[in-house]
Coordinates of C-alpha atoms in Angstrom, one line a residue:
M20 CA -18.3 -33.9 -3.6
N21 CA -20.6 -34.1 -6.6
Y22 CA -18.6 -31.8 -8.9
P23 CA -15.5 -33.4 -10.4
L24 CA -13.4 -30.3 -10.7
F25 CA -9.6 -29.7 -10.7
V26 CA -8.9 -33.3 -11.8
E27 CA -7.2 -32.9 -15.2
S28 CA -3.4 -33.1 -14.9
N29 CA -2.5 -29.9 -16.8
H30 CA -5.1 -28.0 -14.8
T31 CA -3.9 -29.4 -11.4
A32 CA -0.3 -28.3 -12.4
I33 CA -1.3 -24.7 -12.9
Y34 CA -3.5 -24.9 -9.8
K35 CA -0.4 -25.8 -7.8
A36 CA 1.7 -23.1 -9.4
Y37 CA -0.6 -20.1 -9.2
R38 CA -3.2 -20.6 -6.4
P39 CA -2.3 -18.1 -3.7
R40 CA -1.3 -19.1 -0.1
Y41 CA -3.3 -17.7 2.8
P42 CA -1.9 -15.1 5.3
K43 CA -0.4 -15.9 8.7
E44 CA -3.1 -13.9 10.4
L45 CA -5.7 -16.5 9.4
Y46 CA -3.8 -19.4 11.0
H47 CA -3.1 -17.2 14.1
R48 CA -6.8 -16.6 14.5
I49 CA -7.4 -20.4 14.3
L50 CA -4.9 -21.1 17.1
E51 CA -6.3 -18.3 19.3
F52 CA -9.7 -19.8 19.0
Y53 CA -8.6 -23.4 19.6
F54 CA -6.5 -22.5 22.6
N55 CA -9.0 -19.9 23.9
K56 CA -6.3 -17.2 23.9
V57 CA -6.6 -13.6 22.8
N58 CA -3.0 -13.2 21.7
I59 CA -0.9 -15.6 19.5
D60 CA 2.2 -14.8 21.6
E61 CA 0.6 -16.6 24.5
I62 CA 0.5 -19.9 22.6
N63 CA 3.6 -22.1 22.6
K64 CA 2.1 -25.4 21.6
K65 CA 0.5 -27.0 18.5
I66 CA -2.9 -28.4 17.7
P67 CA -2.4 -32.2 17.9
L68 CA -4.3 -33.5 14.8
A69 CA -5.9 -31.5 12.0
V70 CA -7.7 -32.6 8.8
D71 CA -7.7 -30.3 5.8
I72 CA -10.7 -31.2 3.6
A73 CA -10.6 -30.7 -0.2
C74 CA -6.9 -29.8 0.3
G75 CA -6.1 -29.6 -3.4
S76 CA -2.4 -29.5 -3.8
G77 CA -1.8 -28.5 -0.2
Q78 CA -1.9 -24.7 -0.2
A79 CA -3.4 -24.6 3.3
T80 CA -2.2 -28.1 4.4
I81 CA 1.5 -27.1 4.2
D82 CA 0.9 -24.0 6.3
L83 CA -1.2 -25.9 8.8
S84 CA 1.7 -28.3 9.3
S85 CA 3.6 -25.5 11.0
Y86 CA 0.9 -25.0 13.6
C87 CA -0.2 -28.7 14.1
G88 CA 1.5 -31.8 15.2
H89 CA 0.1 -33.8 12.4
V90 CA -2.1 -32.9 9.4
I91 CA -4.2 -35.2 7.1
G92 CA -4.9 -33.6 3.7
I93 CA -8.0 -35.1 2.0
D94 CA -9.0 -34.5 -1.6
G95 CA -11.1 -36.4 -4.2
S96 CA -8.6 -35.8 -7.0
E97 CA -5.6 -38.1 -7.3
N98 CA -4.0 -35.6 -9.7
Q99 CA -4.3 -32.9 -7.1
L100 CA -2.7 -35.0 -4.5
K101 CA 0.2 -35.9 -6.9
Q102 CA 1.0 -32.2 -6.9
A103 CA 0.7 -31.8 -3.2
S104 CA 3.5 -30.4 -1.0
L105 CA 5.2 -33.0 1.2
K106 CA 6.4 -32.8 4.8
D107 CA 7.1 -35.3 7.5
N108 CA 4.0 -34.5 9.6
I109 CA 1.6 -34.5 6.6
E110 CA -0.2 -37.4 5.1
Y111 CA -2.6 -37.3 2.2
H112 CA -5.7 -39.4 1.5
C113 CA -7.9 -39.5 -1.6
S114 CA -11.5 -39.3 -0.6
T115 CA -14.5 -37.0 -0.8
A116 CA -15.6 -34.6 1.9
E117 CA -18.7 -36.7 2.4
N118 CA -16.8 -39.9 3.1
L119 CA -14.6 -39.6 6.1
T120 CA -15.5 -43.0 7.5
F121 CA -11.8 -44.0 7.6
L122 CA -11.3 -41.5 10.4
P123 CA -12.2 -42.7 13.9
S124 CA -15.1 -41.0 15.8
N125 CA -14.2 -38.2 18.3
S126 CA -10.5 -38.3 17.2
I127 CA -9.8 -35.0 15.3
D128 CA -8.8 -31.7 17.0
L129 CA -9.3 -29.4 14.0
V130 CA -11.1 -29.7 10.6
T131 CA -10.4 -27.0 8.0
V132 CA -12.1 -26.2 4.7
A133 CA -10.3 -23.6 2.6
T134 CA -12.7 -22.0 0.0
A135 CA -14.2 -25.4 -1.0
L136 CA -17.4 -25.9 1.1
H137 CA -19.6 -24.7 -1.8
W138 CA -18.8 -27.9 -3.7
F139 CA -19.9 -30.2 -0.9
D140 CA -23.1 -31.9 0.1
I141 CA -22.9 -29.8 3.3
E142 CA -25.5 -31.7 5.3
T143 CA -23.6 -35.0 4.9
F144 CA -20.3 -33.3 5.4
F145 CA -21.4 -31.7 8.6
Q146 CA -22.6 -35.0 9.9
Q147 CA -19.2 -36.5 9.2
V148 CA -17.5 -33.5 10.9
N149 CA -19.7 -33.9 14.0
R150 CA -18.7 -37.6 14.2
I151 CA -14.9 -37.1 13.9
L152 CA -14.4 -34.0 15.9
K153 CA -13.4 -34.3 19.6
P154 CA -16.3 -33.2 21.9
N155 CA -15.9 -29.8 23.6
D156 CA -12.4 -29.1 22.1
G157 CA -12.8 -30.0 18.4
V158 CA -12.8 -27.0 16.1
L159 CA -14.4 -26.6 12.6
C160 CA -12.8 -23.8 10.6
I161 CA -14.3 -22.7 7.2
W162 CA -13.1 -19.8 5.2
A163 CA -14.0 -18.2 1.9
I164 CA -11.7 -16.0 -0.1
G165 CA -13.7 -13.6 -2.2
M166 CA -13.2 -12.2 -5.7
P167 CA -9.9 -10.5 -6.4
L168 CA -9.7 -6.8 -6.2
L169 CA -7.2 -4.9 -8.4
N170 CA -5.4 -1.6 -7.6
N171 CA -6.4 -0.1 -11.0
S172 CA -10.0 1.1 -11.7
K173 CA -9.8 0.3 -15.5
A174 CA -8.3 -3.1 -14.8
S175 CA -11.1 -3.7 -12.3
E176 CA -13.6 -3.0 -15.1
I177 CA -11.8 -5.4 -17.4
L178 CA -11.9 -8.1 -14.7
N179 CA -15.6 -7.5 -14.1
N180 CA -16.4 -7.7 -17.8
F181 CA -14.4 -10.9 -18.2
C182 CA -16.3 -12.5 -15.3
Q183 CA -19.7 -11.3 -16.2
N184 CA -19.7 -11.4 -20.0
D185 CA -16.8 -13.6 -21.3
L186 CA -17.5 -16.3 -18.8
N187 CA -21.2 -15.9 -18.9
N188 CA -23.1 -19.2 -18.4
C189 CA -19.9 -20.8 -17.1
W190 CA -20.5 -20.1 -13.4
S191 CA -22.0 -22.7 -11.2
D192 CA -24.7 -21.4 -8.8
R193 CA -22.5 -22.9 -6.1
V194 CA -19.8 -20.3 -6.8
N195 CA -22.2 -17.6 -5.7
L196 CA -22.0 -19.1 -2.2
V197 CA -18.2 -18.5 -1.9
I198 CA -18.5 -15.1 -3.6
N199 CA -20.9 -14.2 -0.8
H200 CA -18.6 -15.7 1.8
Y201 CA -21.2 -18.4 2.6
E202 CA -23.5 -15.9 4.2
P203 CA -26.6 -17.5 2.5
I204 CA -26.0 -20.8 4.2
L205 CA -24.7 -19.8 7.6
D206 CA -27.9 -21.1 9.2
K207 CA -26.8 -24.6 8.1
F208 CA -23.4 -24.3 9.9
P209 CA -23.2 -26.4 13.1
Y210 CA -22.4 -25.3 16.7
P211 CA -24.1 -21.8 16.4
T212 CA -23.5 -20.9 20.1
T213 CA -19.8 -21.0 19.6
R214 CA -19.4 -19.6 16.1
I215 CA -17.5 -16.5 15.4
K216 CA -16.2 -14.8 12.3
H217 CA -13.1 -12.8 11.4
I218 CA -12.7 -10.7 8.3
I219 CA -9.1 -10.7 7.1
E220 CA -7.7 -8.5 4.3
H221 CA -5.0 -10.2 2.3
Q222 CA -3.0 -8.7 -0.6
Q223 CA -0.2 -10.1 -2.8
E224 CA 2.0 -8.8 -5.5
M225 CA 2.1 -10.8 -8.7
S226 CA 2.7 -10.2 -12.4
I227 CA -0.2 -9.9 -14.9
Y228 CA 1.1 -13.2 -16.3
E229 CA 0.7 -14.9 -12.9
F230 CA -2.7 -13.3 -12.3
V231 CA -4.1 -14.5 -15.6
N232 CA -2.7 -18.0 -14.8
L233 CA -4.5 -17.8 -11.4
I234 CA -7.7 -16.9 -13.2
E235 CA -7.3 -19.9 -15.5
T236 CA -7.5 -22.2 -12.4
W237 CA -11.0 -21.0 -11.7
S238 CA -13.9 -23.5 -12.2
P239 CA -15.7 -21.2 -14.8
C240 CA -12.6 -21.3 -17.0
Q241 CA -12.6 -25.0 -16.7
K242 CA -16.2 -25.0 -17.8
Y243 CA -15.5 -22.6 -20.7
C244 CA -12.7 -25.0 -21.8
E245 CA -15.2 -27.9 -21.7
I246 CA -17.7 -26.0 -23.8
H247 CA -15.4 -24.3 -26.3
G248 CA -12.1 -26.2 -26.2
K249 CA -8.6 -25.4 -25.0
D250 CA -7.6 -23.2 -27.9
K251 CA -10.6 -20.9 -27.4
L252 CA -9.8 -20.6 -23.7
K253 CA -6.2 -19.7 -24.5
E254 CA -7.4 -17.0 -26.9
L255 CA -9.8 -15.6 -24.4
L256 CA -7.1 -15.5 -21.7
K257 CA -4.6 -13.9 -24.0
M258 CA -7.1 -11.1 -24.9
F259 CA -7.8 -10.7 -21.2
A260 CA -4.1 -10.4 -20.4
N261 CA -3.6 -7.8 -23.2
N262 CA -6.5 -5.8 -22.0
L263 CA -5.0 -5.7 -18.5
V264 CA -1.6 -4.7 -19.8
T265 CA -3.2 -1.8 -21.6
C266 CA -4.8 -0.6 -18.4
Y267 CA -1.5 -0.5 -16.5
I268 CA 0.3 1.1 -19.5
E269 CA -2.3 3.9 -19.5
S270 CA -1.8 4.4 -15.8
T271 CA 1.9 5.3 -16.2
N272 CA 3.5 8.4 -17.7
D273 CA 6.0 6.6 -19.8
I274 CA 5.7 4.4 -22.8
V275 CA 6.7 1.0 -21.5
D276 CA 7.3 -2.2 -23.4
R277 CA 4.3 -4.5 -23.0
N278 CA 6.5 -7.5 -22.1
F279 CA 7.9 -5.5 -19.2
I280 CA 4.5 -4.7 -18.0
N281 CA 3.5 -8.3 -18.3
N282 CA 6.2 -9.1 -15.8
Q283 CA 5.7 -6.1 -13.6
M284 CA 4.2 -6.7 -10.2
I285 CA 0.7 -5.6 -9.6
V286 CA -1.2 -5.6 -6.3
V287 CA -4.1 -8.1 -5.9
K288 CA -6.3 -7.9 -2.8
W289 CA -8.8 -10.4 -1.3
I290 CA -11.2 -10.2 1.6
I291 CA -11.3 -13.5 3.5
H292 CA -14.2 -14.4 5.8
L293 CA -13.0 -16.9 8.4
H294 CA -15.7 -18.9 10.3
L295 CA -14.7 -20.7 13.5
M296 CA -16.9 -22.9 15.6
K297 CA -16.3 -25.5 18.3
K298 CA -18.1 -28.8 18.9
T299 CA -19.9 -28.9 22.2
I300 CA -22.0 -31.6 23.7
V301 CA -25.1 -29.4 24.1
D302 CA -24.8 -27.8 20.6
T303 CA -24.2 -30.8 18.3
H304 CA -26.6 -31.8 15.6

């Protein structure tokens, strides 16, 4: 991974606190694909060994541990791994996605990448995946969670303005790949004859305070902080939060205290594109 993101200790702390977890439906789709079943209720066993690449502080790793016998979470940031959730059947290893040489060949049942592929040297990564996955049964699972959608039209305009104008010039070209759910690079994905996609809608209630803290974990906010400093970023996020509060106050019939609105739950929605593919002898590259 050539982009040293999510490494500063304060940033990894808010990453752990505010990054959302993924829905159960996503993991059920993975199990159905791995076990060649059409209904999760038909599955009463676990995937033996999974590797979660660029696991961060373990948002997906901890969930995978409920469906897998053992999970290895891998991330290039020591500070991310210090924040990671612990469980008896999870181990963590500090390494990049392109360096999986410590894993034996043909040994892994499942490799997952949760909204991180855009930061990789994908050709090198896919070579490593092809080496470590078990032939015929090994599954590669990549998903991308898109931009958040708000249940308030004026708040959506504020969010769009924040992303397009306030954070202008802070977005890496690579982020466009995840915004577009990796569609521009699907031709580079391995095992095309086995590949399928699921589109999963996921929504979550959170306060405006929590939502703004989630936004702060984004890489363009990290870049803005690098360019303008922490104080300027805090000012920008405070203005963003106040603008959102105003939108939700205007959508109610009562005059409500802003602090109350700041703690009121709002609905945030995401569209997740889940790409599943299986290593086959005839389809490897």
